[in-house]
mmCIF file of C-alpha atoms and ligand atoms in Angstrom:
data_model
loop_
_atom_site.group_PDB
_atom_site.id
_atom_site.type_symbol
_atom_site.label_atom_id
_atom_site.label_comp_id
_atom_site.label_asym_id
_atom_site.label_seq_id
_atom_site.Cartn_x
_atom_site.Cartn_y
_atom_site.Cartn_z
ATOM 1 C CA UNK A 1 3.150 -18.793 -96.778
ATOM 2 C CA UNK A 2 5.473 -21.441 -95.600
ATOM 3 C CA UNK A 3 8.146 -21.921 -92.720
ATOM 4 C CA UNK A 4 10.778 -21.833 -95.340
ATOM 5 C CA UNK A 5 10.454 -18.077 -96.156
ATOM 6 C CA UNK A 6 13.910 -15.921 -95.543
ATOM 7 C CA UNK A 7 12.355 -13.611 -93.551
ATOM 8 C CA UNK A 8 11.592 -16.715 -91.206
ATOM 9 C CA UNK A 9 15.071 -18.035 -90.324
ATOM 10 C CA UNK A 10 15.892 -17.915 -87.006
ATOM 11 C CA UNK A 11 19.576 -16.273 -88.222
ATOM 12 C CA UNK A 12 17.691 -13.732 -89.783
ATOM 13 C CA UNK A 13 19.086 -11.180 -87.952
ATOM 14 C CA UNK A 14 22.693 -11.621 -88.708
ATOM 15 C CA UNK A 15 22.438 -10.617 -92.612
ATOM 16 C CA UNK A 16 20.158 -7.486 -91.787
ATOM 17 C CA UNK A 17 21.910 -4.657 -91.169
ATOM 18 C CA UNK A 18 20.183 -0.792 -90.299
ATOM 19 C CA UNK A 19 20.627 2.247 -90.000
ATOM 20 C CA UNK A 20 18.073 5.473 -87.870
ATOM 21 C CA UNK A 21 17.734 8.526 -88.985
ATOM 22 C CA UNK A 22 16.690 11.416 -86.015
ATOM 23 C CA UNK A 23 16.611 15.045 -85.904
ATOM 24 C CA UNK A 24 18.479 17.677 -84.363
ATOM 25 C CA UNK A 25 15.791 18.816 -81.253
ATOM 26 C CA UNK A 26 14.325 22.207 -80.686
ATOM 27 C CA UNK A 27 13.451 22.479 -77.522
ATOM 28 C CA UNK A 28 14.493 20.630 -73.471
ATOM 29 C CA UNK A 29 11.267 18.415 -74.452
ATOM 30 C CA UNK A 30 12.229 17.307 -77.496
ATOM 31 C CA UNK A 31 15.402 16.502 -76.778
ATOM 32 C CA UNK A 32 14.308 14.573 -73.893
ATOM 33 C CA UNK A 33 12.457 12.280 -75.851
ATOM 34 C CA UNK A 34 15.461 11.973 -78.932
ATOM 35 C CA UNK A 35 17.813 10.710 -75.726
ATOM 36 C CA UNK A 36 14.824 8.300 -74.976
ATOM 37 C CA UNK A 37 14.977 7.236 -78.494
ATOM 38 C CA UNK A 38 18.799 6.647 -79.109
ATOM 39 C CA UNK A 39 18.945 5.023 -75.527
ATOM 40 C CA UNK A 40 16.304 2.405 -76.494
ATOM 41 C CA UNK A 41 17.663 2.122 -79.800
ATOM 42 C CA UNK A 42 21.064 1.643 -79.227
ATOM 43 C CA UNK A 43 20.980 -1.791 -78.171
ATOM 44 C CA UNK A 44 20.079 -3.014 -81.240
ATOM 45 C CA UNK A 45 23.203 -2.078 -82.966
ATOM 46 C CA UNK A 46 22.978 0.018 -85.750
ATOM 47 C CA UNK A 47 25.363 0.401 -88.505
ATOM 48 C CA UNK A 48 25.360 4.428 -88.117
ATOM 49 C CA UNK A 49 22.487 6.846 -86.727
ATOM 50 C CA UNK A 50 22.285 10.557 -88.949
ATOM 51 C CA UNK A 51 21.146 13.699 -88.015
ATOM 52 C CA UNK A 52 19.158 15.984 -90.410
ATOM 53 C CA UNK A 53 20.272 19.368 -91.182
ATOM 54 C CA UNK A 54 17.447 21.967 -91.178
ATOM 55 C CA UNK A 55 16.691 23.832 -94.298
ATOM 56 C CA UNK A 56 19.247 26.792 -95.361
ATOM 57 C CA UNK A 57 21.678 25.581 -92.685
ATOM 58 C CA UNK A 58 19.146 26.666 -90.203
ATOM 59 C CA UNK A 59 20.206 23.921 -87.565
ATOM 60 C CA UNK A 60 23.994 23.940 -88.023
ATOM 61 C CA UNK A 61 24.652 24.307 -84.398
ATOM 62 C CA UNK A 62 21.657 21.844 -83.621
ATOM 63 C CA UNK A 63 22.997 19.247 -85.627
ATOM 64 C CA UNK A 64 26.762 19.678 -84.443
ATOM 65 C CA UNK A 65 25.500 19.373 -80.968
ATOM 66 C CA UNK A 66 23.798 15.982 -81.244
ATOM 67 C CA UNK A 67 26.431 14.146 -83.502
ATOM 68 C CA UNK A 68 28.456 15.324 -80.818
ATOM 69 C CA UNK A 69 26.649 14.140 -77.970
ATOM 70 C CA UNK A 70 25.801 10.974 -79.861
ATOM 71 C CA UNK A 71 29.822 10.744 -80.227
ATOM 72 C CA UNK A 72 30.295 11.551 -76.479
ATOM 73 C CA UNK A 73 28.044 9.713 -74.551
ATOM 74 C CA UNK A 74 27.132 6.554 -76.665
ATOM 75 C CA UNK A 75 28.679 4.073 -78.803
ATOM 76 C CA UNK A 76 26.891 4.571 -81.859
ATOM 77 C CA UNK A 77 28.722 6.208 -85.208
ATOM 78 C CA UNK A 78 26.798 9.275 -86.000
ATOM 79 C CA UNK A 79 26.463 10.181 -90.047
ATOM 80 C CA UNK A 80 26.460 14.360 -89.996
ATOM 81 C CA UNK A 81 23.550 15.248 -92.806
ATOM 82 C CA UNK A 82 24.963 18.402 -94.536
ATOM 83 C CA UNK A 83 23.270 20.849 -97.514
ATOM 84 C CA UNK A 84 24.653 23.684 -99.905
ATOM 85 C CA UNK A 85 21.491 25.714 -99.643
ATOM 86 C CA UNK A 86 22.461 29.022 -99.174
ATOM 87 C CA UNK A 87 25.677 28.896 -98.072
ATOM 88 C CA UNK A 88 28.927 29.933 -100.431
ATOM 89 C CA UNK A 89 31.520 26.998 -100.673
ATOM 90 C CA UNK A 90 34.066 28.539 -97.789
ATOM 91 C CA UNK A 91 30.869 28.169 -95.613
ATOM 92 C CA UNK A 92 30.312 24.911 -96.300
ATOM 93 C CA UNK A 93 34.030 23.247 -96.393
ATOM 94 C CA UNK A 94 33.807 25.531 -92.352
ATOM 95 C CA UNK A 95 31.580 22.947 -91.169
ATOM 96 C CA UNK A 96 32.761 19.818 -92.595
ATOM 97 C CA UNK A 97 35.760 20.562 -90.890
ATOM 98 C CA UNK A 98 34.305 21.798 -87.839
ATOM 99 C CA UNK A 99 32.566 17.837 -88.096
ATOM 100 C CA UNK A 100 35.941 15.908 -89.565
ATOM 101 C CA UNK A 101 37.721 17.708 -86.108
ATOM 102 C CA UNK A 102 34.892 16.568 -83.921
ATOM 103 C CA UNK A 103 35.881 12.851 -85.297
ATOM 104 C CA UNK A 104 32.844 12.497 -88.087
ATOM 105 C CA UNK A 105 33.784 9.847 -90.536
ATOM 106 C CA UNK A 106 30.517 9.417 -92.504
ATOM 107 C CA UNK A 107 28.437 11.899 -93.754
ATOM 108 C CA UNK A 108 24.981 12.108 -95.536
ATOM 109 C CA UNK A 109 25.792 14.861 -98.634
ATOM 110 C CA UNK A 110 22.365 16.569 -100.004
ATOM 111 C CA UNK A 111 21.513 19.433 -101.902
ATOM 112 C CA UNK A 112 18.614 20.711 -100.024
ATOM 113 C CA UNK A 113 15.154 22.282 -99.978
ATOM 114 C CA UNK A 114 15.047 25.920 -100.761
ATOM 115 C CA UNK A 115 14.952 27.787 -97.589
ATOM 116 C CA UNK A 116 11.189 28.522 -98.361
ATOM 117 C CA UNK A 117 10.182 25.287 -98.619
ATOM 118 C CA UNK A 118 9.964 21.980 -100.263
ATOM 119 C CA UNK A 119 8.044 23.064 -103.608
ATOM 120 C CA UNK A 120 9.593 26.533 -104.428
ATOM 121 C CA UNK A 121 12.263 26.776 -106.590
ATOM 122 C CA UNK A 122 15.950 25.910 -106.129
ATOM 123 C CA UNK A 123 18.526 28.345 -106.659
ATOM 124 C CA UNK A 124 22.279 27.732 -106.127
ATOM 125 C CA UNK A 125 23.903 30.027 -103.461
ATOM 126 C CA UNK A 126 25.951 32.422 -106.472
ATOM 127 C CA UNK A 127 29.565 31.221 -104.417
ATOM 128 C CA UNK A 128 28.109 27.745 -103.518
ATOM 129 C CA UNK A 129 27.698 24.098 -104.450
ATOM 130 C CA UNK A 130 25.528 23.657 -106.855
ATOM 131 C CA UNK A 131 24.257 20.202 -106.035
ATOM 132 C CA UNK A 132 24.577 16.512 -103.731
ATOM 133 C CA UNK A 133 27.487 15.698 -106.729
ATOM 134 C CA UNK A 134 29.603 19.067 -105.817
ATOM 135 C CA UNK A 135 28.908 18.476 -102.287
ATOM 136 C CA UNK A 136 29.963 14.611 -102.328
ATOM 137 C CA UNK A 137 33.297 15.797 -104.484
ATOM 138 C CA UNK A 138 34.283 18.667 -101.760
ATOM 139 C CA UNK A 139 34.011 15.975 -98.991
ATOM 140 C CA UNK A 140 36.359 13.722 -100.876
ATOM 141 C CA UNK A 141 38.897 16.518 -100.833
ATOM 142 C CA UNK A 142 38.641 17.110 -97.549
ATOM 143 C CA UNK A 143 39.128 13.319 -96.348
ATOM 144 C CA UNK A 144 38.432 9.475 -97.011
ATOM 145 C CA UNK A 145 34.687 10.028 -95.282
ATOM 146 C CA UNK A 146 31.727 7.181 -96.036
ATOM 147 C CA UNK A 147 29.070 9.494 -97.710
ATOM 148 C CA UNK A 148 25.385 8.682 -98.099
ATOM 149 C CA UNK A 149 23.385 10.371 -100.771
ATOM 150 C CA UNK A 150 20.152 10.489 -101.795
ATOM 151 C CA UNK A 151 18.325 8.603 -104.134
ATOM 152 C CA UNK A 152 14.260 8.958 -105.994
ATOM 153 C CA UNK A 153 12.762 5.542 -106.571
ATOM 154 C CA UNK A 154 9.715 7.808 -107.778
ATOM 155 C CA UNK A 155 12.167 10.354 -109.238
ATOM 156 C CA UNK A 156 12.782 13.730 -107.433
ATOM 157 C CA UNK A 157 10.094 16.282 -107.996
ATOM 158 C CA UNK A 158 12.262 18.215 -109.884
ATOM 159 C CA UNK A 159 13.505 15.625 -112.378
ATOM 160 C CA UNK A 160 12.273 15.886 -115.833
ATOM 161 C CA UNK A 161 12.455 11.983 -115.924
ATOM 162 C CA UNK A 162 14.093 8.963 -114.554
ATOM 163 C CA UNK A 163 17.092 9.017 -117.107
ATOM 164 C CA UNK A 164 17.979 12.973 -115.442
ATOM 165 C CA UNK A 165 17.548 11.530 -111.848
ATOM 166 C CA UNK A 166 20.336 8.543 -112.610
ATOM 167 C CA UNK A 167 22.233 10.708 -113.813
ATOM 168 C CA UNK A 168 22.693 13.054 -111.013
ATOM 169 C CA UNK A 169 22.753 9.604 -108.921
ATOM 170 C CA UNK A 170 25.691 8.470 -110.991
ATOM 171 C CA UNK A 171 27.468 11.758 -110.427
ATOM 172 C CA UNK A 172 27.317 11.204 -107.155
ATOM 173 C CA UNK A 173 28.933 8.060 -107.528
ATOM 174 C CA UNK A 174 31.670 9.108 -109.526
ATOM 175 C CA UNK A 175 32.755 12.010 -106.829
ATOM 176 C CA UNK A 176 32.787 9.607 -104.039
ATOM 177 C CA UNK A 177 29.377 8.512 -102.822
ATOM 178 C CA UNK A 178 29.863 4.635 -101.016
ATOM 179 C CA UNK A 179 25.723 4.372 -100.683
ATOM 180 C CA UNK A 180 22.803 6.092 -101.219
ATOM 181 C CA UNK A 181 19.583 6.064 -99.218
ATOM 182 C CA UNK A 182 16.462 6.622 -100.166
ATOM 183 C CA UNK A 183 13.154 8.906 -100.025
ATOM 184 C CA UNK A 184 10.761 6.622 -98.336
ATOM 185 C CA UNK A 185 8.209 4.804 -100.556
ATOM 186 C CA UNK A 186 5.315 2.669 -99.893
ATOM 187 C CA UNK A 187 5.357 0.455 -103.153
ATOM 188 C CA UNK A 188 8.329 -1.766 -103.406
ATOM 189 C CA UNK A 189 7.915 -2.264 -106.813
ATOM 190 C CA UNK A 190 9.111 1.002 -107.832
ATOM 191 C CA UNK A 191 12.039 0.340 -105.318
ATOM 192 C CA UNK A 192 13.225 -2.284 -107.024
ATOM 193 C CA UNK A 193 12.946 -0.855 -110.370
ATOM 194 C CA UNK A 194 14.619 1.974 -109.252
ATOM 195 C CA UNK A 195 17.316 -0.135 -107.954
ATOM 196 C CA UNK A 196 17.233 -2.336 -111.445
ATOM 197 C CA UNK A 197 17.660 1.503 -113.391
ATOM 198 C CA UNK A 198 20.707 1.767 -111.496
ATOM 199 C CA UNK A 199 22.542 -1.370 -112.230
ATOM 200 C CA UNK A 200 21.649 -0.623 -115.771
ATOM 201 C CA UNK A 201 23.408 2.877 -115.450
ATOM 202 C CA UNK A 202 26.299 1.470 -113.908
ATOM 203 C CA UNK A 203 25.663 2.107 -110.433
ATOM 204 C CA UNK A 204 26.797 -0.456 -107.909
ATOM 205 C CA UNK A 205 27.089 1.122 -104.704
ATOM 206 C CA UNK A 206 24.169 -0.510 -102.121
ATOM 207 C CA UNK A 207 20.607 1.637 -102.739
ATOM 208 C CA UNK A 208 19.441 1.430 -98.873
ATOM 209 C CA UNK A 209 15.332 1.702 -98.500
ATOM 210 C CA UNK A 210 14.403 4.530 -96.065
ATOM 211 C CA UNK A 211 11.549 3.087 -94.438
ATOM 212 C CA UNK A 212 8.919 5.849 -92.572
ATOM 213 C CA UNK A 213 6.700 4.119 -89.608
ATOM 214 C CA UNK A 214 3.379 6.009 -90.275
ATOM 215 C CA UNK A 215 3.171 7.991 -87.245
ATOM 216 C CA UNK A 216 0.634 10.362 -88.534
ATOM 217 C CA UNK A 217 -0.676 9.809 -91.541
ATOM 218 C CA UNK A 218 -2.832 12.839 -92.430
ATOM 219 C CA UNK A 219 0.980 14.579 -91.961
ATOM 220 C CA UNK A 220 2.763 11.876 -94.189
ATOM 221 C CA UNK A 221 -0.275 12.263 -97.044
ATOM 222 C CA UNK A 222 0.139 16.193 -96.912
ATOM 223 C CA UNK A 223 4.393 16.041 -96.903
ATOM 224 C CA UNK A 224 4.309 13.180 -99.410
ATOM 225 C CA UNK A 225 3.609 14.509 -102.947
ATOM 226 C CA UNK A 226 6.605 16.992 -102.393
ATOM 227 C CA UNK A 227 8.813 14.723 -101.150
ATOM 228 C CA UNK A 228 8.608 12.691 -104.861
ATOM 229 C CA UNK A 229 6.651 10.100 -102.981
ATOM 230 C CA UNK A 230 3.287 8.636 -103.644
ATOM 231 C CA UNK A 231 0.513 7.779 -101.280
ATOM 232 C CA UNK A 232 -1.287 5.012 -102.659
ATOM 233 C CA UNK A 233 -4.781 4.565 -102.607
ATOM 234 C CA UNK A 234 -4.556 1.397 -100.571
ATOM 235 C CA UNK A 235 -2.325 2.998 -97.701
ATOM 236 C CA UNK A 236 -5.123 5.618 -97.628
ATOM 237 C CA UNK A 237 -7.682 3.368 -97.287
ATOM 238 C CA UNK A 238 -5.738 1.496 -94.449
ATOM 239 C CA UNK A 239 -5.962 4.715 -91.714
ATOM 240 C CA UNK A 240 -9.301 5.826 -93.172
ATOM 241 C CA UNK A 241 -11.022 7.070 -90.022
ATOM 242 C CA UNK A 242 -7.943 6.374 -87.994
ATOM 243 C CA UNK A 243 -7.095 9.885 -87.169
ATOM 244 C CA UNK A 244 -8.852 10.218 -83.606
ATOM 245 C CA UNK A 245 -7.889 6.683 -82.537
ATOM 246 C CA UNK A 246 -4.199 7.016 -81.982
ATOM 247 C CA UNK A 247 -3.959 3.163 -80.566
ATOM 248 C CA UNK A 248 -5.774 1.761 -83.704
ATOM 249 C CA UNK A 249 -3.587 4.031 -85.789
ATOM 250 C CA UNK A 250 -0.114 2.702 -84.555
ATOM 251 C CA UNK A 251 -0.955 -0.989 -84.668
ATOM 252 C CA UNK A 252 -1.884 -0.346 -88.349
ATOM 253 C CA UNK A 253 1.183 2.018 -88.627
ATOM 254 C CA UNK A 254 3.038 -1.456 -87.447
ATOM 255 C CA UNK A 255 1.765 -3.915 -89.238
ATOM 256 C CA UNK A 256 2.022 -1.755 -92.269
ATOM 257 C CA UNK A 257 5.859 -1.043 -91.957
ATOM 258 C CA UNK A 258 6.000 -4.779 -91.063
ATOM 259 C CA UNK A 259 4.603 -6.010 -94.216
ATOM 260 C CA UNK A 260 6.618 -3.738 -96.306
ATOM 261 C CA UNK A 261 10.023 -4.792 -94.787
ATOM 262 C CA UNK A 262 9.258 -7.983 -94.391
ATOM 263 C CA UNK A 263 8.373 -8.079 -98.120
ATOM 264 C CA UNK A 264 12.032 -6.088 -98.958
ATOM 265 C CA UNK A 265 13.615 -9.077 -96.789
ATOM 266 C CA UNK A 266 11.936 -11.575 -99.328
ATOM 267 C CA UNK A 267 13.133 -9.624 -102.351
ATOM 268 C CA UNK A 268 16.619 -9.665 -100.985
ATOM 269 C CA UNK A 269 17.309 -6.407 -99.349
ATOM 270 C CA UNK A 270 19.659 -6.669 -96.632
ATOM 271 C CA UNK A 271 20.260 -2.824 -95.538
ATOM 272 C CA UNK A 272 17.201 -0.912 -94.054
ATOM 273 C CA UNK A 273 16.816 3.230 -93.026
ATOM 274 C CA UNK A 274 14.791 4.447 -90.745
ATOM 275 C CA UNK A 275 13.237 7.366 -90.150
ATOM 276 C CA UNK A 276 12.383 7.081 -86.506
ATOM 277 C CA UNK A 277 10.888 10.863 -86.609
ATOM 278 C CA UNK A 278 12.916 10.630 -82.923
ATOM 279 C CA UNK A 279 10.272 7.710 -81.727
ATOM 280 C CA UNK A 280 11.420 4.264 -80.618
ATOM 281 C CA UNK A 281 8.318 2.081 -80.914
ATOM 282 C CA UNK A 282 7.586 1.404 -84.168
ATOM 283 C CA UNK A 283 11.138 1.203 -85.071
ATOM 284 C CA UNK A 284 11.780 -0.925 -82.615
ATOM 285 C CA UNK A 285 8.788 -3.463 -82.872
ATOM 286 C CA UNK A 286 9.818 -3.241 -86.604
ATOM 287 C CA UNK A 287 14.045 -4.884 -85.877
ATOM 288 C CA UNK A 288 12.753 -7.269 -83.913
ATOM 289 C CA UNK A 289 10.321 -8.694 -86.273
ATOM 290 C CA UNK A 290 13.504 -9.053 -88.904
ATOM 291 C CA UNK A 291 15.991 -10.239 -85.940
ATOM 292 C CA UNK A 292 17.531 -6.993 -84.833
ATOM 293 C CA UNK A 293 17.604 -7.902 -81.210
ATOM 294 C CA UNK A 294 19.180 -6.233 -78.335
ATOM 295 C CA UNK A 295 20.704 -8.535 -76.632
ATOM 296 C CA UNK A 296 18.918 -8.336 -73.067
ATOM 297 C CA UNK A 297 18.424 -4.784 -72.618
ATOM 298 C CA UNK A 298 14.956 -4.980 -73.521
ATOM 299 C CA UNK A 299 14.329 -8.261 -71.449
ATOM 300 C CA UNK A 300 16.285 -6.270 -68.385
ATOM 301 C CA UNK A 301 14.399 -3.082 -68.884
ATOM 302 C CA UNK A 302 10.716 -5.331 -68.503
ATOM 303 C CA UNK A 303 12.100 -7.046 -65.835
ATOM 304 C CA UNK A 304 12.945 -3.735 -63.332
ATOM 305 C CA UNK A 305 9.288 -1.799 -65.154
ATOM 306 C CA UNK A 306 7.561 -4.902 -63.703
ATOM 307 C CA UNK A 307 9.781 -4.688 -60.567
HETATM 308 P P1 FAD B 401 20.468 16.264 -105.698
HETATM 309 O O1 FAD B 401 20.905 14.869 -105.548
HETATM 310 O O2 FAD B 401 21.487 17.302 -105.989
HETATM 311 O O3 FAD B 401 19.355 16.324 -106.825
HETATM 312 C C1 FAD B 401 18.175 15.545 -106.665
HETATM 313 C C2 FAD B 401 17.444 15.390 -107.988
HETATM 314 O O4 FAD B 401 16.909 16.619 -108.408
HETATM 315 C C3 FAD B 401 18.360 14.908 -109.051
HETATM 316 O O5 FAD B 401 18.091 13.566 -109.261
HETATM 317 C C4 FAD B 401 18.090 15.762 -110.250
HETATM 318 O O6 FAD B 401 17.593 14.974 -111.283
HETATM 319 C C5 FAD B 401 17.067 16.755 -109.791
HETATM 320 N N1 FAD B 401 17.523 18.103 -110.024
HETATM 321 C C6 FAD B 401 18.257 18.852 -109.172
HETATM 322 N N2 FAD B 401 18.473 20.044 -109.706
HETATM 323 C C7 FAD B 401 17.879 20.041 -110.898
HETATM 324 C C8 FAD B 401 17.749 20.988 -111.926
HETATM 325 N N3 FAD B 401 18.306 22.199 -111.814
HETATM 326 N N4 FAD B 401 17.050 20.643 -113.032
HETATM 327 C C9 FAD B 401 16.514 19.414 -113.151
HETATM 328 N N5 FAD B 401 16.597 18.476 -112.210
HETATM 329 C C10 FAD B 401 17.269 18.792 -111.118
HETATM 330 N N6 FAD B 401 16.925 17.859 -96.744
HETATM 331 C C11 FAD B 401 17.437 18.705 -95.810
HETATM 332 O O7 FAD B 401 17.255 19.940 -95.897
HETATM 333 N N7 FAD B 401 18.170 18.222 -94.742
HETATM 334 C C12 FAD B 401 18.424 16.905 -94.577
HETATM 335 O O8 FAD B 401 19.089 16.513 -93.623
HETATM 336 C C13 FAD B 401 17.900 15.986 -95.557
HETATM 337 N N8 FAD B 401 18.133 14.640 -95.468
HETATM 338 C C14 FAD B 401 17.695 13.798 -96.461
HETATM 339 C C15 FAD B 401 18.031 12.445 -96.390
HETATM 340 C C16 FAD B 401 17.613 11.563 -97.396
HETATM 341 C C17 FAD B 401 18.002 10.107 -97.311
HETATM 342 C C18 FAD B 401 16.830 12.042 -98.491
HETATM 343 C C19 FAD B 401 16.359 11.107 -99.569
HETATM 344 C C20 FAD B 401 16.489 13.403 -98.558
HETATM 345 C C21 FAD B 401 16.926 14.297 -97.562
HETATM 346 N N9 FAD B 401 16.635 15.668 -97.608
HETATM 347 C C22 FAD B 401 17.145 16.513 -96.652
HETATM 348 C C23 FAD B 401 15.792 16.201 -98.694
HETATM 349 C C24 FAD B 401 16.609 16.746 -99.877
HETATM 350 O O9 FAD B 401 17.412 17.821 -99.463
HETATM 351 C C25 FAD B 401 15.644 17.197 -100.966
HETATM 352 O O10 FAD B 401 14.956 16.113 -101.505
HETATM 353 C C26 FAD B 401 16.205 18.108 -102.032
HETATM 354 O O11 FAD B 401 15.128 18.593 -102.825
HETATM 355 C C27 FAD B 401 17.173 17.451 -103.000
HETATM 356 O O12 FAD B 401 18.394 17.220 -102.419
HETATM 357 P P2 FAD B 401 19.337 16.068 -103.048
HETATM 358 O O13 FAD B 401 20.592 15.993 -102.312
HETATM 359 O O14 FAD B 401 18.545 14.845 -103.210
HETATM 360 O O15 FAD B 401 19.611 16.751 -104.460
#
């Protein structure tokens, strides 16, 4: 390791740019602590913030409330996740322009989970959008919006193989997508040959990691296989016998997210996703390490806690 490392310049911070991800809350609680989130995040800048939609539309009114409290009462640029899971297409062009009227410009355009879950199997509302492409191309019509879609460096579940999962990435492209983000993933390897597939395909738009701080691992292990992404034996071995010792568990849950970003950084990656899971801390502790700074609230915020 030297001094001259890229992740080590001091204007590190200036060519990295990110992005959170946080869901729409479900109860006074919860949406306490998301407000505690975006305030402490805020500072730092990011280029957007998204908000989930729940399976089968489920949190429609959920997620229009926080991307429009986000737009209200901060200056951050909220990205409005949206699915075609059971809903016919009349539903679904309803609430992108329920979001377009609200003042959403950017969007994050998915197919979705079947309503029972990850795992069982997908079928296309009869009236509806078949996939993320469709989606992507009826938010085009409707206006000039930046739209995130998503992307497999492990391949979706459902893909037969890698060549199938380009593909649908490439349609995506072609009805409008500007970037795609992707599933998290723990090896970066198959990130950037993922990434290297893509360029090969033709497919130029930026690939943006989605980086997961470990919060609970036992919950990431169970979620992960269904998700298309793998658990590898070393990660495992990392939070062995971590699951009663919370404080152990987040300093490893740090300097594992750490190492893998910091790694990206070396490899060239400029764009990072989080999902915060609605927590600051690890997120945070994470953008400063790469030079995401924000710019004396932090510093003021010690200052009156120590007051
Ligand atoms: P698509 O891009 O339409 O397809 C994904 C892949 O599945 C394709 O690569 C294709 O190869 C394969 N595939 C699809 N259909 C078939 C088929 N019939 N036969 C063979 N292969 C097929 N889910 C939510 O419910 N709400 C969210 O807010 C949400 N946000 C997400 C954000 C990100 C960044 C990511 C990566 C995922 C998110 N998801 C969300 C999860 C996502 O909805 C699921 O992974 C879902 O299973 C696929 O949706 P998609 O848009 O990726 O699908």
């Amino acid at each position: 390791m030297n001094q001259f490392r890229f992740s080590r310049r001091p204007d590190i911070g200036d060519k990295i740019r990110v992005s959170f991800e946080f869901f729409p809350p479900k109860s006074d609680e919860m949406e306490a602590r998301l407000w505690d989130t975006v305030t402490r995040l805020e500072p730092l800048k990011p280029k957007f913030v998204s908000v989930t939609y729940g399976a089968g539309g489920s949190t429609r009114e959920r997620t229009a409330r926080t991307v429009k409290r986000i737009l209200n009462e901060t200056a951050l640029t909220p990205a409005a996740h949206m699915t075609c899971v059971n809903a016919a297409r009349h539903e679904v062009d309803e609430v992108i322009q329920e979001f377009a009227e609200m003042g959403v410009t950017r969007f994050v355009a998915l197919r979705g989970d079947p309503a029972e879950g990850v795992g069982a199997a997908y079928r296309p509302h009869p009236d509806g959008y078949a996939n993320g492409a469709e989606l992507v191309g009826a938010l085009k019509g409707v206006g000039d919006f930046d739209i995130s879609v998503s992307a497999y460096p492990e391949k979706h579940p459902e893909s037969p193989d890698f060549a199938t999962d380009i593909d649908m990435l490439k349609r995506k492209v072609d009805n409008g997508a500007t970037r795609a983000i992707t599933q998290f993933f723990f090896d970066n390897d198959l990130y950037e040959r993922y990434v290297e597939r893509a360029r090969r395909a033709g497919i130029y738009i930026p690939i943006v990691p989605g980086i997961l701080p470990v919060h609970n691992f036992t919950q990431v292990a169970n979620f992960s296989s269904r998700a298309g992404a793998l658990v590898p034996a070393w990660l495992a071995e990392r939070f062995d016998g971590l699951q009663k010792d919370p404080q152990t568990h987040a300093l490893v849950a740090s300097a594992v997210a750490a190492e893998q970003v910091l790694d990206l950084v070396e490899r060239g990656v400029g764009d990072f996703h989080f999902y915060t899971m609605n927590r600051a801390d690890l997120v945070f502790a994470i953008c400063h390490m790469i030079g995401i700074r924000s710019h004396g609230a932090v510093a003021e915020a010690a200052g009156s806690a120590a007051a």
